[in-house]
Amino acid sequence: MNNYDFLNLSAIEFEDLVRDLLQKHLNMYLESFTEGKDSGIDLRGSIDRKKSLLIQCKRYKDYTSLMSNLAKEAPKVQKLGPKRYIIVTSVGLTPLRKAEIVKMFAPYILSTEDIFGKNDVNNLLGQNNDIEEKHYKLWLSSTTVLKAILQANVKNRSEFLAETITNSIKLFVQNKSVNEAIDILNENNFVIISGNPGVGKTTLAKMLIFQYMSKGFELVEITEDIEEGNKFFSPDKEQVFYYDDFLGSNFLENSIAKNEDKRLYSFMERTKKHKNKKLIMTTREYILKQAQQKYEVLGRQDIDLVKHILDIESYTRIAKAEIFYNHLFFSELPEEYIHAIVSNKGYNRIINHPNYNPRVIELMTMKFNRHSVPPDRYLDHFLLSLTNPIEIWKAAFENQISHLSKYILYAILVTNSPISEESLNLSVKGMLEYDSLRFNISFKRGDFLNSLKELENTFIKITKGSNNEKFIQFQNPSVKDFLIHYIECDYDLIEMIVNSMVYFNQLFTIFDPYNKKAYHHAYDYTLVLSRKIELTDRLRKSFETKIIKDFEALRR
């Protein structure tokens, strides 16, 4: 029998699971109600015309918390006077503790059989495999599955799953996108998940990967070049290949020289011929459109057939509410911040906001620095962040990280990421040596590593190569978009960055010295990754001087 603790489910998700189980166990239809003050009712069934069956679902970690809550519920139940009252909880219960609960709610709980503890719920799940399978968020994060995943072979960047799986599953809201993407994978063995920034492409990809890894598939994470996939391709193994943001700016700029478009298509075709292979890729929809216009091989009809578009417009209001609820539920926000959202139904203004975006929801809950905004301003700040997402990064960048951390971000910005830790160290050192008069910044090894820790999981992510070498890149593309927007009018800062560069390729990563036409796309969430900063005459002169003066010294 499984031994779920149910703590990866939110209170609403636990209630949905209980409803499905008890409807089958009791052989009756159960009404469920929207989240709010429940007056002692989560689920309700009809016994006869006059009296009803009331059910309460209690998701708690321990018995003390459960009993504290039940003591508050008892007067409500006395007032309602149901014919039968059932309690279902995620807490494990002994016979003695069940007897205590029966006494507390006498005469409405008819016997201890109307109290379902953790073991009882697991028992019902064991009898109803179809319900267990339906609630895949439950079994996907079970101890058995997690152990299988963490012991599975992982090629290339091995720490990807170990660090993110539990939190990703807790926050995920079950929706039709998973089944639709799996249908595409079953038919074609590869899928392209596309959509605008922050809609949940990477989260969906992770859920798919976790499902395949739980079945014994080996994970191969591709980070820079499709040849990484070919390198680890084993015909006889079950493998799932993951290529996040496979059409980033590097692809658009370099694919002609590398024939990356043709090699990418060739790998898709290779995967399609092997039923024991799955290829999962993510990209921003407008970048995919640009690539399809630019490269004939990517414009073929079969590419569109394997595309699954995630669109905020397709999110129902209920889905938006559940996403927001899960983030609030699992966040560590103090109660006064939660109250600021709940009072006067402020959450409706967030759920109904025209710029509703899961990434902003995450940043304003799971990664929110509460010391920067008092509780009485939290809702207004939340709404401002939805209206203008750039403000989220600006507040964190200006007020929450050290000067050294800012220089690290500048160095990543001008480098084709991911950048190795060694190369990043060298780039930052060059900036600080050139700009030593602006800030008196310590640059010892320990300071550098502390700044990386400060930035990790918010501004940057760190992965390991096959030889355990660390690579650093932005946590998501919107960080790069923000930094380009932030520095483009600070000419002194740009001049410092240009003059302190130590690698030749850094000169052309984000700067457009001769005002060549850049890719543009109008949308109101953020800036486009491939947009470059046009240089003024003064900055162009510094740029040319740097090339002439340091051409031989610049590292290739």
Coordinates of C-alpha atoms in Angstrom, one line a residue:
M1 CA 0.0 0.0 0.0
N2 CA 1.2 3.5 -0.8
N3 CA 2.0 5.8 2.2
Y4 CA 1.3 9.3 0.9
D5 CA 1.4 12.2 3.4
F6 CA -0.7 14.4 1.1
L7 CA 1.3 17.5 2.1
N8 CA 2.2 18.2 -1.5
L9 CA -1.5 18.9 -2.2
S10 CA -3.0 22.2 -1.2
A11 CA -6.1 22.2 0.9
I12 CA -8.4 22.5 -2.1
E13 CA -6.6 19.6 -3.9
F14 CA -6.9 17.4 -0.9
E15 CA -10.6 18.2 -0.8
D16 CA -11.0 17.2 -4.4
L17 CA -9.2 13.9 -3.8
V18 CA -11.4 13.1 -0.8
R19 CA -14.6 13.9 -2.8
D20 CA -13.6 11.5 -5.5
L21 CA -12.7 8.7 -3.0
L22 CA -15.8 9.1 -0.8
Q23 CA -18.2 9.4 -3.7
K24 CA -17.1 5.9 -4.7
H25 CA -16.8 4.6 -1.2
L26 CA -20.3 5.9 -0.1
N27 CA -21.8 5.3 -3.5
M28 CA -23.4 8.8 -3.5
Y29 CA -23.0 12.2 -5.2
L30 CA -21.2 14.7 -3.0
E31 CA -21.6 18.5 -3.4
S32 CA -18.4 20.5 -3.1
F33 CA -18.2 24.3 -2.5
T34 CA -16.0 27.2 -3.5
E35 CA -13.2 28.2 -1.1
G36 CA -14.2 30.5 1.6
K37 CA -15.8 30.4 5.1
D38 CA -17.4 26.9 5.0
S39 CA -19.4 27.1 8.2
G40 CA -18.3 23.5 8.9
I41 CA -19.0 22.1 5.5
D42 CA -16.5 21.0 2.8
L43 CA -18.6 18.3 1.1
R44 CA -22.3 17.4 1.5
G45 CA -24.4 14.4 0.6
S46 CA -28.1 13.8 0.9
I47 CA -29.3 11.0 3.2
D48 CA -33.0 11.8 3.1
R49 CA -35.1 14.8 2.4
K50 CA -34.6 16.4 5.8
K51 CA -31.1 15.5 6.9
S52 CA -27.8 15.6 5.2
L53 CA -24.4 14.1 5.5
L54 CA -21.6 16.7 6.1
I55 CA -18.0 16.0 5.4
Q56 CA -14.9 18.1 6.5
C57 CA -11.5 17.7 5.0
K58 CA -8.5 18.6 7.1
R59 CA -5.1 18.8 5.6
Y60 CA -2.6 19.2 8.5
K61 CA 0.9 18.1 9.3
D62 CA 0.3 17.0 12.9
Y63 CA -2.3 16.0 15.5
T64 CA -1.9 19.1 17.6
S65 CA -2.7 21.4 14.7
L66 CA -5.7 19.2 13.7
M67 CA -7.2 19.2 17.2
S68 CA -6.8 22.9 17.5
N69 CA -8.8 23.4 14.3
L70 CA -11.4 20.8 15.2
A71 CA -12.1 22.5 18.5
K72 CA -13.2 25.6 16.5
E73 CA -15.3 23.5 14.2
A74 CA -17.4 21.7 16.9
P75 CA -19.7 24.6 17.7
K76 CA -20.5 25.0 13.9
V77 CA -21.4 21.4 13.6
Q78 CA -23.6 21.6 16.7
K79 CA -25.5 24.5 15.1
L80 CA -25.9 22.6 11.8
G81 CA -27.1 19.4 13.4
P82 CA -26.4 17.0 10.6
K83 CA -27.7 13.4 10.6
R84 CA -24.1 12.2 10.0
Y85 CA -20.8 13.9 10.1
I86 CA -17.5 12.6 8.6
I87 CA -14.0 13.9 9.1
V88 CA -11.2 13.1 6.6
T89 CA -7.6 14.2 7.5
S90 CA -4.0 13.9 6.3
V91 CA -2.9 13.2 9.9
G92 CA -2.3 9.7 11.0
L93 CA -4.7 8.7 13.8
T94 CA -4.5 6.0 16.5
P95 CA -7.8 4.3 17.8
L96 CA -7.5 6.4 21.0
R97 CA -7.3 9.7 19.0
K98 CA -10.2 8.7 16.8
A99 CA -12.2 8.1 20.0
E100 CA -11.3 11.6 21.2
I101 CA -12.7 13.1 18.0
V102 CA -15.9 11.0 18.2
K103 CA -16.5 12.4 21.7
M104 CA -15.8 16.0 20.6
F105 CA -18.5 15.7 17.8
A106 CA -21.0 13.5 19.6
P107 CA -23.7 12.5 18.5
Y108 CA -23.0 13.5 14.9
I109 CA -20.0 11.2 14.2
L110 CA -21.7 7.8 14.4
S111 CA -18.5 5.7 14.9
T112 CA -14.8 5.8 14.4
E113 CA -15.4 4.4 10.9
D114 CA -16.6 7.9 10.0
I115 CA -13.1 9.3 10.8
F116 CA -10.6 8.8 8.0
G117 CA -7.0 9.3 8.9
K118 CA -3.9 9.2 6.7
N119 CA -3.8 5.4 6.6
D120 CA -7.5 5.2 5.8
V121 CA -7.2 7.6 2.9
N122 CA -4.2 5.6 1.6
N123 CA -6.3 2.4 2.0
L124 CA -9.1 3.9 -0.2
L125 CA -6.5 4.9 -2.8
G126 CA -5.2 1.4 -2.9
Q127 CA -8.7 0.2 -3.7
N128 CA -9.2 2.8 -6.4
N129 CA -6.3 2.9 -8.8
D130 CA -8.2 5.0 -11.3
I131 CA -8.6 7.8 -8.8
E132 CA -4.9 7.6 -7.8
E133 CA -3.9 7.8 -11.4
K134 CA -6.2 10.8 -12.0
H135 CA -4.6 12.7 -9.2
Y136 CA -1.1 12.3 -10.7
K137 CA 0.3 15.2 -8.7
L138 CA -0.1 12.9 -5.7
W139 CA 1.8 9.9 -7.0
L140 CA 4.3 11.8 -9.0
S141 CA 5.9 13.1 -5.8
S142 CA 5.5 9.9 -3.8
T143 CA 8.6 8.6 -2.0
T144 CA 8.7 5.6 -4.4
V145 CA 8.7 7.8 -7.5
L146 CA 11.1 10.4 -6.2
K147 CA 13.5 7.6 -5.2
A148 CA 13.3 6.1 -8.7
I149 CA 13.8 9.5 -10.3
L150 CA 16.8 10.5 -8.2
Q151 CA 18.4 7.1 -8.7
A152 CA 17.8 7.2 -12.5
N153 CA 20.6 7.9 -14.9
V154 CA 20.8 11.6 -15.7
K155 CA 23.2 12.7 -18.4
N156 CA 24.8 16.1 -18.8
R157 CA 23.3 18.5 -16.1
S158 CA 22.5 16.0 -13.3
E159 CA 21.3 18.3 -10.5
F160 CA 18.3 19.7 -12.5
L161 CA 15.7 17.3 -10.9
A162 CA 17.1 16.9 -7.4
E163 CA 16.8 20.6 -6.7
T164 CA 13.5 21.4 -8.3
I165 CA 11.1 18.4 -8.4
T166 CA 9.3 18.8 -5.0
N167 CA 8.6 22.5 -5.3
S168 CA 7.6 22.3 -8.9
I169 CA 5.0 19.5 -8.2
K170 CA 3.6 21.3 -5.2
L171 CA 2.8 24.4 -7.1
F172 CA 1.6 22.7 -10.3
V173 CA -2.1 22.8 -11.0
Q174 CA -3.4 19.8 -12.9
N175 CA -4.9 20.8 -16.2
K176 CA -5.6 19.5 -19.7
S177 CA -2.2 20.7 -21.0
V178 CA -0.4 17.7 -19.6
N179 CA -2.7 15.2 -21.4
E180 CA -2.6 17.1 -24.6
A181 CA 1.2 17.2 -24.6
I182 CA 1.4 13.5 -23.8
D183 CA -0.9 12.8 -26.7
I184 CA 1.5 14.6 -29.0
L185 CA 4.4 12.7 -27.5
N186 CA 2.7 9.4 -27.9
E187 CA 2.0 10.0 -31.6
N188 CA 5.3 11.8 -32.6
N189 CA 7.8 11.1 -29.8
F190 CA 8.6 14.9 -29.6
V191 CA 6.7 18.0 -28.6
I192 CA 7.4 21.7 -28.8
I193 CA 5.8 23.7 -25.9
S194 CA 5.5 27.3 -27.0
G195 CA 4.0 30.4 -25.6
N196 CA 4.7 33.9 -24.3
P197 CA 7.1 34.5 -21.4
G198 CA 6.0 33.3 -18.0
V199 CA 3.0 31.2 -19.0
G200 CA 4.4 28.0 -17.5
K201 CA 6.2 26.3 -20.4
T202 CA 9.1 25.1 -18.3
T203 CA 6.8 23.9 -15.5
L204 CA 4.8 21.8 -18.0
A205 CA 8.0 20.4 -19.5
K206 CA 9.2 19.4 -16.0
M207 CA 5.9 17.6 -15.3
L208 CA 6.2 15.6 -18.5
I209 CA 9.8 14.8 -17.7
F210 CA 9.0 13.6 -14.2
Q211 CA 6.3 11.3 -15.6
Y212 CA 8.7 9.7 -18.0
M213 CA 11.5 9.4 -15.5
S214 CA 9.2 7.8 -13.0
K215 CA 8.7 5.1 -15.7
G216 CA 12.5 4.5 -15.9
F217 CA 13.4 6.9 -18.7
E218 CA 16.9 8.3 -18.6
L219 CA 17.1 12.2 -18.7
V220 CA 19.4 13.9 -21.2
E221 CA 19.3 17.7 -20.7
I222 CA 20.4 19.7 -23.7
T223 CA 21.6 23.2 -22.9
E224 CA 23.7 24.6 -25.8
D225 CA 23.7 22.5 -28.9
I226 CA 21.6 19.6 -30.3
E227 CA 24.8 17.6 -30.7
E228 CA 24.6 17.0 -26.9
G229 CA 21.5 14.9 -27.7
N230 CA 23.2 13.0 -30.4
K231 CA 26.2 12.4 -28.1
F232 CA 24.1 10.6 -25.5
F233 CA 21.6 9.0 -27.9
S234 CA 21.5 5.2 -27.0
P235 CA 19.2 3.3 -29.4
D236 CA 18.3 0.6 -26.9
K237 CA 17.6 2.8 -23.9
E238 CA 14.4 4.6 -22.9
Q239 CA 15.5 8.3 -22.9
V240 CA 13.7 11.6 -22.5
F241 CA 15.6 14.6 -24.0
Y242 CA 14.9 18.1 -22.7
Y243 CA 15.9 21.2 -24.6
D244 CA 14.6 24.3 -22.7
D245 CA 14.4 27.6 -24.7
F246 CA 15.8 25.8 -27.8
L247 CA 15.3 28.9 -30.0
G248 CA 17.1 31.4 -27.8
S249 CA 18.9 34.4 -29.2
N250 CA 22.1 32.4 -29.8
F251 CA 20.2 30.1 -32.2
L252 CA 18.8 33.0 -34.2
E253 CA 22.2 34.6 -34.5
N254 CA 24.4 31.6 -35.1
S255 CA 22.3 28.8 -36.7
I256 CA 23.4 29.6 -40.3
A257 CA 27.0 29.1 -39.6
K258 CA 26.4 26.0 -37.6
N259 CA 23.5 24.5 -39.7
E260 CA 21.8 24.2 -36.3
D261 CA 18.3 24.3 -38.0
K262 CA 19.0 21.3 -40.2
R263 CA 20.7 19.3 -37.4
L264 CA 17.9 20.1 -35.1
Y265 CA 15.3 18.9 -37.6
S266 CA 17.4 15.8 -38.2
F267 CA 17.4 15.0 -34.5
M268 CA 13.6 15.4 -34.3
E269 CA 13.3 12.9 -37.2
R270 CA 15.7 10.5 -35.5
T271 CA 13.7 10.7 -32.3
K272 CA 10.4 10.2 -34.1
K273 CA 11.6 6.8 -35.4
H274 CA 12.3 5.4 -31.9
K275 CA 9.3 4.7 -29.6
N276 CA 11.7 4.5 -26.6
K277 CA 12.7 8.2 -27.1
K278 CA 10.9 11.4 -26.1
L279 CA 12.1 14.9 -27.0
I280 CA 10.6 17.8 -25.1
M281 CA 11.4 21.4 -26.2
T282 CA 10.3 24.8 -25.1
T283 CA 10.4 28.2 -26.8
R284 CA 8.7 31.5 -26.9
E285 CA 6.0 31.5 -29.6
Y286 CA 7.1 34.7 -31.4
I287 CA 10.7 33.4 -31.6
L288 CA 9.5 30.2 -33.1
K289 CA 7.6 32.2 -35.7
Q290 CA 10.7 34.2 -36.5
A291 CA 12.7 31.0 -36.9
Q292 CA 10.1 29.5 -39.2
Q293 CA 10.2 32.6 -41.4
K294 CA 14.0 32.6 -41.5
Y295 CA 14.7 28.9 -41.9
E296 CA 12.7 26.8 -44.3
V297 CA 13.3 23.5 -42.6
L298 CA 11.6 24.8 -39.4
G299 CA 8.7 26.1 -41.4
R300 CA 7.5 22.7 -42.5
Q301 CA 4.0 21.7 -41.6
D302 CA 5.0 18.8 -39.3
I303 CA 6.6 21.2 -36.9
D304 CA 3.3 22.9 -36.3
L305 CA 1.7 19.4 -35.8
V306 CA 3.8 18.7 -32.7
K307 CA 3.4 22.2 -31.2
H308 CA 1.5 22.7 -28.0
I309 CA 0.8 26.4 -27.4
L310 CA 0.4 27.5 -23.8
D311 CA -1.7 30.7 -23.8
I312 CA -2.9 32.7 -20.8
E313 CA -6.2 33.2 -22.7
S314 CA -6.8 29.5 -22.5
Y315 CA -6.5 29.5 -18.7
T316 CA -9.9 29.4 -17.1
R317 CA -10.6 31.7 -14.2
I318 CA -10.7 28.6 -12.0
A319 CA -7.2 27.6 -13.2
K320 CA -5.8 31.1 -12.6
A321 CA -7.4 31.0 -9.1
E322 CA -5.9 27.6 -8.3
I323 CA -2.4 28.7 -9.5
F324 CA -2.6 31.8 -7.3
Y325 CA -4.0 29.8 -4.4
N326 CA -1.2 27.2 -4.5
H327 CA 1.5 29.8 -4.6
L328 CA 0.0 31.6 -1.5
F329 CA -0.7 28.3 0.3
F330 CA 2.9 27.0 -0.1
S331 CA 4.6 30.4 0.3
E332 CA 6.2 31.5 3.6
L333 CA 4.4 34.8 3.5
P334 CA 3.4 36.0 7.0
E335 CA -0.3 35.9 7.8
E336 CA -0.7 39.7 7.6
Y337 CA 0.4 39.6 3.9
I338 CA -2.1 36.8 3.2
H339 CA -4.8 38.9 4.9
A340 CA -4.0 41.9 2.7
I341 CA -4.8 39.7 -0.3
V342 CA -7.9 38.1 1.2
S343 CA -9.6 41.1 2.8
N344 CA -12.1 42.8 0.6
K345 CA -11.5 40.0 -1.9
G346 CA -8.4 41.6 -3.2
Y347 CA -7.4 38.3 -4.8
N348 CA -10.1 38.9 -7.5
R349 CA -8.2 41.9 -8.8
I350 CA -5.2 39.7 -9.2
I351 CA -7.0 36.7 -10.8
N352 CA -8.9 39.0 -13.2
H353 CA -5.9 41.2 -14.1
P354 CA -5.5 41.5 -17.9
N355 CA -1.7 40.8 -17.4
Y356 CA -2.1 37.8 -15.2
N357 CA 1.0 35.8 -15.5
P358 CA 2.2 32.7 -13.5
R359 CA 5.8 33.9 -13.4
V360 CA 4.8 37.2 -11.8
I361 CA 2.6 35.2 -9.3
E362 CA 5.7 33.2 -8.4
L363 CA 7.9 36.2 -7.9
M364 CA 5.4 38.0 -5.8
T365 CA 4.7 35.0 -3.5
M366 CA 7.4 32.3 -3.4
K367 CA 10.3 34.7 -4.0
F368 CA 8.9 37.9 -2.6
N369 CA 11.1 39.9 -0.2
R370 CA 8.6 41.0 2.4
H371 CA 11.1 43.4 4.0
S372 CA 10.8 45.7 0.9
V373 CA 7.0 46.2 1.1
P374 CA 4.8 46.5 4.2
P375 CA 1.6 44.4 4.4
D376 CA -0.7 47.3 3.8
R377 CA 1.0 48.1 0.5
Y378 CA 1.4 44.4 -0.6
L379 CA -1.8 44.2 -2.8
D380 CA -1.1 47.5 -4.5
H381 CA 2.5 46.4 -5.1
F382 CA 1.3 43.1 -6.5
L383 CA -1.1 44.8 -8.9
L384 CA 1.7 47.2 -10.0
S385 CA 3.9 44.2 -10.7
L386 CA 1.3 42.7 -13.0
T387 CA 0.8 46.0 -14.8
N388 CA 4.5 46.5 -15.2
P389 CA 6.6 43.4 -14.7
I390 CA 9.8 45.3 -15.2
E391 CA 9.3 46.8 -11.8
I392 CA 9.7 43.5 -10.0
W393 CA 13.2 43.0 -11.3
K394 CA 14.0 46.7 -10.7
A395 CA 13.1 46.6 -7.1
A396 CA 15.1 43.4 -6.4
F397 CA 18.1 44.6 -8.5
E398 CA 18.4 48.0 -6.9
N399 CA 17.5 47.2 -3.3
Q400 CA 18.1 43.5 -2.5
I401 CA 21.5 42.5 -3.9
S402 CA 25.1 43.6 -3.4
H403 CA 27.1 45.7 -5.9
L404 CA 29.3 42.6 -6.6
S405 CA 26.1 40.7 -7.5
K406 CA 25.2 43.4 -9.9
Y407 CA 28.5 43.2 -11.7
I408 CA 28.1 39.4 -12.0
L409 CA 24.8 40.0 -13.7
Y410 CA 26.4 42.5 -16.1
A411 CA 29.0 39.9 -17.0
I412 CA 26.4 37.2 -17.7
L413 CA 24.4 39.8 -19.7
V414 CA 27.3 40.4 -22.2
T415 CA 28.2 36.7 -22.5
N416 CA 26.5 34.0 -24.4
S417 CA 25.2 32.0 -21.5
P418 CA 25.5 29.5 -19.9
I419 CA 29.0 30.8 -18.9
S420 CA 31.4 28.7 -16.9
E421 CA 32.2 29.8 -13.4
E422 CA 35.9 30.3 -14.3
S423 CA 35.0 32.5 -17.3
L424 CA 32.5 34.5 -15.2
N425 CA 35.1 35.0 -12.5
L426 CA 37.5 36.4 -15.1
S427 CA 34.9 38.7 -16.6
V428 CA 33.8 40.2 -13.3
K429 CA 37.4 40.7 -12.2
G430 CA 38.0 42.7 -15.4
M431 CA 35.0 44.9 -14.7
L432 CA 36.1 45.6 -11.2
E433 CA 39.7 46.4 -12.1
Y434 CA 38.5 48.9 -14.7
D435 CA 35.8 50.4 -12.5
S436 CA 37.6 50.3 -9.2
L437 CA 36.9 54.0 -8.4
R438 CA 33.1 53.7 -8.6
F439 CA 32.7 51.2 -5.7
N440 CA 35.2 49.8 -3.3
I441 CA 34.2 46.1 -3.9
S442 CA 36.0 43.2 -2.3
F443 CA 36.7 40.4 -4.9
K444 CA 38.0 37.5 -2.9
R445 CA 37.0 34.0 -3.9
G446 CA 34.6 33.8 -0.9
D447 CA 32.9 37.0 -1.9
F448 CA 32.3 35.8 -5.4
L449 CA 30.8 32.5 -4.3
N450 CA 28.6 34.3 -1.7
S451 CA 27.2 36.5 -4.5
L452 CA 26.4 33.5 -6.6
K453 CA 24.4 32.1 -3.7
E454 CA 22.6 35.4 -3.3
L455 CA 21.6 35.4 -7.0
E456 CA 20.8 31.7 -7.4
N457 CA 17.2 30.7 -7.9
T458 CA 16.0 34.3 -8.4
F459 CA 18.3 36.0 -10.9
I460 CA 20.4 33.0 -12.0
K461 CA 20.5 29.2 -12.1
I462 CA 23.6 27.1 -11.7
T463 CA 24.1 23.7 -13.4
K464 CA 26.9 21.2 -13.6
G465 CA 28.5 19.8 -16.7
S466 CA 29.6 16.2 -17.2
N467 CA 33.0 16.9 -15.6
N468 CA 31.3 18.7 -12.6
E469 CA 32.3 22.2 -14.0
K470 CA 29.7 24.8 -13.0
F471 CA 27.8 26.8 -15.5
I472 CA 25.8 30.0 -14.8
Q473 CA 22.9 31.5 -16.8
F474 CA 19.9 33.7 -16.1
Q475 CA 17.0 32.0 -14.2
N476 CA 14.7 32.9 -17.1
P477 CA 14.8 35.2 -20.2
S478 CA 13.0 38.1 -18.5
V479 CA 16.0 38.8 -16.3
K480 CA 18.1 39.5 -19.5
D481 CA 15.2 41.6 -20.9
F482 CA 15.1 43.7 -17.8
L483 CA 18.9 44.3 -17.7
I484 CA 19.0 45.4 -21.3
H485 CA 16.2 47.8 -20.5
Y486 CA 17.9 48.9 -17.4
I487 CA 21.3 49.8 -18.8
E488 CA 20.5 51.0 -22.3
C489 CA 20.4 54.7 -21.3
D490 CA 23.2 54.5 -18.7
Y491 CA 26.1 55.5 -21.1
D492 CA 28.8 55.6 -18.4
L493 CA 27.9 52.1 -17.4
I494 CA 27.9 50.8 -21.0
E495 CA 31.3 52.4 -21.6
M496 CA 32.6 50.7 -18.5
I497 CA 31.2 47.3 -19.6
V498 CA 32.7 47.7 -23.1
N499 CA 36.1 48.8 -22.0
S500 CA 36.4 46.0 -19.4
M501 CA 35.5 43.1 -21.6
V502 CA 37.9 40.2 -21.7
Y503 CA 36.3 38.0 -24.3
F504 CA 35.9 39.0 -28.0
N505 CA 32.3 37.6 -28.3
Q506 CA 31.1 39.9 -25.5
L507 CA 31.4 42.8 -27.8
F508 CA 28.5 41.7 -30.0
T509 CA 26.2 39.8 -27.6
I510 CA 23.9 42.7 -26.6
F511 CA 25.4 45.7 -28.4
D512 CA 24.5 46.8 -32.0
P513 CA 27.3 49.4 -32.8
Y514 CA 26.1 50.0 -36.3
N515 CA 22.4 50.1 -35.8
K516 CA 21.6 47.0 -37.7
K517 CA 17.9 46.0 -37.8
A518 CA 17.1 44.0 -34.6
Y519 CA 14.3 41.7 -34.1
H520 CA 11.3 43.4 -32.6
H521 CA 8.0 42.1 -31.3
A522 CA 5.2 44.1 -29.7
Y523 CA 3.7 42.5 -26.6
D524 CA 3.1 43.9 -23.2
Y525 CA 4.7 41.5 -20.8
T526 CA 8.4 42.3 -21.4
L527 CA 11.1 43.1 -23.9
V528 CA 12.3 40.7 -26.6
L529 CA 15.4 38.6 -25.9
S530 CA 17.0 39.3 -29.2
R531 CA 16.7 43.1 -29.0
K532 CA 20.1 44.8 -28.9
I533 CA 21.3 48.1 -27.5
E534 CA 22.1 50.6 -30.2
L535 CA 25.2 52.6 -29.5
T536 CA 25.5 56.4 -29.6
D537 CA 28.4 58.0 -31.6
R538 CA 30.4 58.4 -28.3
L539 CA 29.9 54.7 -27.3
R540 CA 30.6 53.5 -30.9
K541 CA 34.0 55.3 -30.7
S542 CA 34.8 53.5 -27.4
F543 CA 33.7 50.3 -29.0
E544 CA 36.0 50.7 -32.0
T545 CA 38.9 51.8 -29.8
K546 CA 38.5 48.7 -27.6
I547 CA 38.6 46.4 -30.7
I548 CA 41.7 48.2 -32.2
K549 CA 43.6 48.5 -28.9
D550 CA 42.8 45.0 -27.4
F551 CA 42.2 42.9 -30.5
E552 CA 45.1 40.5 -29.7
A553 CA 44.4 40.5 -25.9
L554 CA 40.7 39.6 -26.1
R555 CA 40.1 36.0 -25.4
R556 CA 38.4 33.9 -28.1

